[in-house]
Amino acid sequence: ETGVTQTPRHLVMGMTNKKSLKCEQHLGHNAMYWYKQSAKKPLELMFVYNFKEQTENNSVPSRFSPECPNSSHLFLHLHTLQPEDSALYLCASSQEVPGLGVNEQFFGPGTRLTVL
Amino acid sequence: GQQLNQSPQSMFIQEGEDVSMNCTSSSIFNTWLWYKQDPGEGPVLLIALYKAGELTSNGRLTAQFGITRKDSFLNISASIPSDVGIYFCAGQLGDDKIIFGKGTRLHILP
């Protein structure tokens, strides 16, 4: 138990569906992240929210839309996805200290997404 | 962009053996992190290294931050079945984003 929870754990959706992934962190951190994990590839950073503001969007297609209503919750809204978007989507959080650059990220268990 | 080369990609060892894996980069980092991911779970932080030359242990795990700041290794001594999983290295420079390696998949034969 890392203090970061994700729901659902598994999701199967069609290409025309709209769904949302949810992440919640109970660690009092001020930064949250979405990563995509595909087989045999490094973890791919998608979005970073720091103090509730999006500070990074790593050239992610617009069919993925993040939302961070507060520092404890992070959503990833999905619509018109493609089969190649099937992957494990991981949420992480960390306590950012400006200027220190130390960034120990704590990960949730992930949502296994399958797009048919 | 920055890349981490993590090796080996996979390992098959006997229970009780020691394990060694490493990460190298063409760029320098000022933080190295080692994570383990069990099947169906997210990565869990094992060891964090902040200083070149630093050697840190966590139980049977030992990791070192290379003196050139471009590499790091992780050793596991006397492996046990629950060590099975994927081990990831990650590096960070300053406030830049963390870069992850592709992982080393550890298999333990009975």
Coordinates of C-alpha atoms in Angstrom, one line a residue:
Chain A
E1 CA 0.0 0.0 0.0
T2 CA 1.8 3.1 -1.3
G3 CA -0.9 5.7 -0.3
V4 CA -1.9 6.2 -3.9
T5 CA -5.1 4.5 -5.1
Q6 CA -6.5 4.1 -8.6
T7 CA -9.9 3.1 -9.9
P8 CA -10.9 1.1 -11.8
R9 CA -8.1 -1.5 -11.8
H10 CA -9.3 -2.9 -15.1
L11 CA -11.2 -1.2 -17.9
V12 CA -12.3 -2.5 -21.3
M13 CA -13.8 0.1 -23.7
G14 CA -14.8 0.5 -27.3
M15 CA -13.3 3.1 -29.5
T16 CA -16.4 5.3 -29.3
N17 CA -16.8 5.1 -25.5
K18 CA -16.0 7.9 -23.0
K19 CA -14.5 6.8 -19.7
S20 CA -12.5 8.3 -16.9
L21 CA -9.6 7.0 -14.7
K22 CA -9.4 8.2 -11.2
C23 CA -6.4 8.6 -8.9
E24 CA -6.3 9.7 -5.2
Q25 CA -3.3 10.2 -3.1
H26 CA -3.4 10.1 0.7
L27 CA 0.2 11.3 1.3
G28 CA -0.3 15.1 1.4
H29 CA 1.8 15.5 -1.8
N30 CA 1.6 18.5 -4.0
A31 CA 2.4 17.0 -7.4
M32 CA 0.7 14.2 -9.3
Y33 CA 1.5 12.4 -12.6
W34 CA 0.0 10.2 -15.2
Y35 CA 2.3 7.6 -16.9
K36 CA 1.6 5.1 -19.7
Q37 CA 3.3 1.7 -19.4
S38 CA 3.3 -0.5 -22.5
A39 CA 5.1 -3.8 -22.9
K40 CA 8.8 -3.6 -23.4
K41 CA 8.9 0.2 -23.4
P42 CA 10.0 2.6 -20.7
L43 CA 7.4 4.3 -18.6
E44 CA 6.1 7.3 -20.6
L45 CA 5.3 10.4 -18.7
M46 CA 2.0 11.9 -19.9
F47 CA 1.0 14.7 -17.6
V48 CA 2.3 16.5 -14.6
Y49 CA 0.3 18.6 -12.2
N50 CA 2.2 20.7 -9.7
F51 CA 0.3 22.6 -7.0
K52 CA -2.9 21.7 -9.1
E53 CA -1.6 23.4 -12.2
Q54 CA -0.6 21.4 -15.3
T55 CA 3.2 21.9 -15.8
E56 CA 3.8 19.3 -18.4
N57 CA 2.0 17.8 -21.3
N58 CA 4.3 15.4 -23.0
S59 CA 2.9 15.6 -26.5
V60 CA -0.1 13.5 -25.5
P61 CA -3.0 13.2 -28.0
S62 CA -6.1 15.2 -27.2
R63 CA -8.1 12.1 -26.8
F64 CA -6.5 12.0 -23.3
S65 CA -7.7 14.8 -21.1
P66 CA -6.4 15.3 -17.5
E67 CA -8.2 17.0 -14.7
C68 CA -6.8 17.9 -11.3
P69 CA -9.5 19.5 -9.1
N70 CA -7.3 19.5 -6.0
S71 CA -3.9 18.3 -4.9
S72 CA -5.2 14.9 -3.8
H73 CA -7.2 13.9 -6.9
L74 CA -6.3 13.4 -10.5
F75 CA -8.5 12.2 -13.4
L76 CA -7.7 11.1 -16.9
H77 CA -10.7 11.4 -19.2
L78 CA -10.7 9.1 -22.2
H79 CA -12.6 9.5 -25.5
T80 CA -12.4 8.0 -28.9
L81 CA -9.3 5.9 -28.0
Q82 CA -7.4 3.6 -30.4
P83 CA -6.4 0.0 -29.8
E84 CA -2.8 1.1 -29.5
D85 CA -3.8 3.1 -26.4
S86 CA -4.2 -0.2 -24.6
A87 CA -1.7 -0.2 -21.7
L88 CA -1.3 0.1 -18.0
Y89 CA -1.9 3.7 -16.9
L90 CA -0.1 4.6 -13.7
C91 CA -0.7 7.5 -11.4
A92 CA 2.0 8.8 -9.1
S93 CA 2.5 11.5 -6.6
S94 CA 5.4 13.3 -5.0
Q95 CA 6.3 16.2 -2.7
E96 CA 7.9 18.9 -4.9
V97 CA 10.3 21.2 -3.1
P98 CA 11.2 24.0 -5.5
G99 CA 14.9 24.1 -6.2
L100 CA 15.7 20.8 -4.5
G101 CA 14.9 18.7 -7.5
V102 CA 14.4 15.6 -5.5
N103 CA 11.4 13.7 -6.7
E104 CA 10.6 10.4 -5.1
Q105 CA 7.5 9.4 -6.8
F106 CA 5.0 7.0 -5.2
F107 CA 2.9 5.0 -7.7
G108 CA -0.6 3.6 -7.6
P109 CA -1.4 0.1 -8.7
G110 CA -2.4 1.2 -12.2
T111 CA -5.5 0.8 -14.4
R112 CA -5.1 -1.9 -17.0
L113 CA -6.9 -0.5 -20.1
T114 CA -8.0 -2.5 -23.1
V115 CA -9.4 -0.7 -26.1
L116 CA -11.3 -2.9 -28.5
Chain B
G1 CA 16.5 13.1 -25.6
Q2 CA 17.9 11.5 -22.6
Q3 CA 17.8 7.7 -22.4
L4 CA 18.7 5.2 -19.9
N5 CA 20.2 1.8 -20.9
Q6 CA 19.2 -0.8 -18.4
S7 CA 20.7 -4.3 -18.5
P8 CA 20.2 -7.1 -18.6
Q9 CA 16.6 -7.0 -20.0
S10 CA 15.8 -10.3 -18.2
M11 CA 17.6 -12.7 -15.8
F12 CA 17.0 -16.3 -14.8
I13 CA 18.7 -17.3 -11.6
Q14 CA 18.6 -20.0 -9.0
E15 CA 17.1 -19.2 -5.6
G16 CA 19.9 -18.1 -3.2
E17 CA 22.1 -16.6 -5.9
D18 CA 23.1 -12.9 -5.9
V19 CA 21.8 -10.6 -8.6
S20 CA 23.4 -7.6 -10.3
M21 CA 21.8 -5.1 -12.7
N22 CA 22.8 -1.7 -13.9
C23 CA 21.8 1.4 -15.7
T24 CA 23.9 3.7 -17.8
S25 CA 23.3 7.1 -19.4
S26 CA 25.0 9.4 -21.8
S27 CA 23.9 12.3 -19.6
I28 CA 24.6 13.0 -15.9
F29 CA 22.0 12.8 -13.2
N30 CA 22.0 14.1 -9.7
T31 CA 19.4 11.6 -8.5
W32 CA 19.1 7.8 -9.2
L33 CA 16.1 5.8 -8.1
W34 CA 15.5 2.1 -8.2
Y35 CA 11.9 0.7 -8.3
K36 CA 10.4 -2.8 -8.3
Q37 CA 7.2 -3.7 -9.9
D38 CA 5.2 -6.8 -9.0
P39 CA 2.7 -8.2 -11.5
G40 CA -0.5 -6.2 -11.5
E41 CA 0.9 -3.5 -9.3
G42 CA 2.6 -0.1 -9.7
P43 CA 6.4 0.4 -9.2
V44 CA 7.5 0.7 -5.6
L45 CA 10.5 2.7 -4.6
L46 CA 13.4 0.6 -3.3
I47 CA 16.3 2.9 -3.0
A48 CA 17.0 6.5 -3.7
L49 CA 20.6 7.9 -4.3
Y50 CA 21.5 11.5 -4.2
K51 CA 25.2 11.8 -4.3
A52 CA 27.9 10.5 -6.7
G53 CA 29.7 7.6 -5.1
E54 CA 26.9 7.0 -2.6
L55 CA 26.4 3.3 -1.6
T56 CA 23.0 2.6 0.1
S57 CA 21.5 -0.6 1.4
N58 CA 18.0 -1.7 2.1
G59 CA 18.0 -5.1 3.5
R60 CA 19.4 -7.5 1.0
L61 CA 19.5 -4.7 -1.7
T62 CA 22.4 -2.5 -2.3
A63 CA 22.6 0.3 -4.8
Q64 CA 25.4 2.6 -5.8
F65 CA 25.4 6.0 -7.6
G66 CA 28.3 5.9 -10.0
I67 CA 31.1 8.4 -9.5
T68 CA 30.7 9.7 -13.1
R69 CA 27.0 10.4 -12.3
K70 CA 26.2 8.5 -15.5
D71 CA 25.5 5.1 -14.1
S72 CA 24.1 3.1 -11.1
F73 CA 23.9 -0.5 -10.2
L74 CA 21.6 -2.6 -8.0
N75 CA 22.6 -5.8 -6.3
I76 CA 20.3 -8.3 -4.6
S77 CA 22.0 -10.8 -2.3
A78 CA 20.7 -14.3 -1.6
S79 CA 17.7 -14.0 -3.8
I80 CA 14.3 -15.4 -2.6
P81 CA 11.1 -16.2 -4.6
S82 CA 9.5 -12.9 -3.7
D83 CA 12.3 -11.0 -5.5
V84 CA 10.6 -11.9 -8.8
G85 CA 9.4 -8.9 -10.6
I86 CA 10.6 -6.0 -12.9
Y87 CA 13.2 -3.7 -11.6
F88 CA 13.4 -0.2 -13.0
C89 CA 16.1 2.4 -12.7
A90 CA 15.3 6.1 -13.0
G91 CA 17.4 9.2 -13.2
Q92 CA 16.7 12.9 -12.7
L93 CA 18.8 16.0 -13.2
G94 CA 17.7 19.1 -11.3
D95 CA 14.0 19.8 -11.8
D96 CA 13.9 17.9 -15.1
K97 CA 11.4 15.1 -15.4
I98 CA 12.4 11.6 -14.2
I99 CA 13.7 9.3 -17.0
F100 CA 13.0 5.6 -16.6
G101 CA 14.9 2.6 -17.9
K102 CA 13.1 -0.2 -19.7
G103 CA 13.4 -2.5 -16.7
T104 CA 15.1 -5.8 -15.8
R105 CA 12.7 -8.7 -15.4
L106 CA 14.0 -11.1 -12.7
H107 CA 12.9 -14.8 -12.8
I108 CA 13.9 -17.2 -10.0
L109 CA 14.1 -20.9 -10.6
P110 CA 13.3 -23.2 -7.7

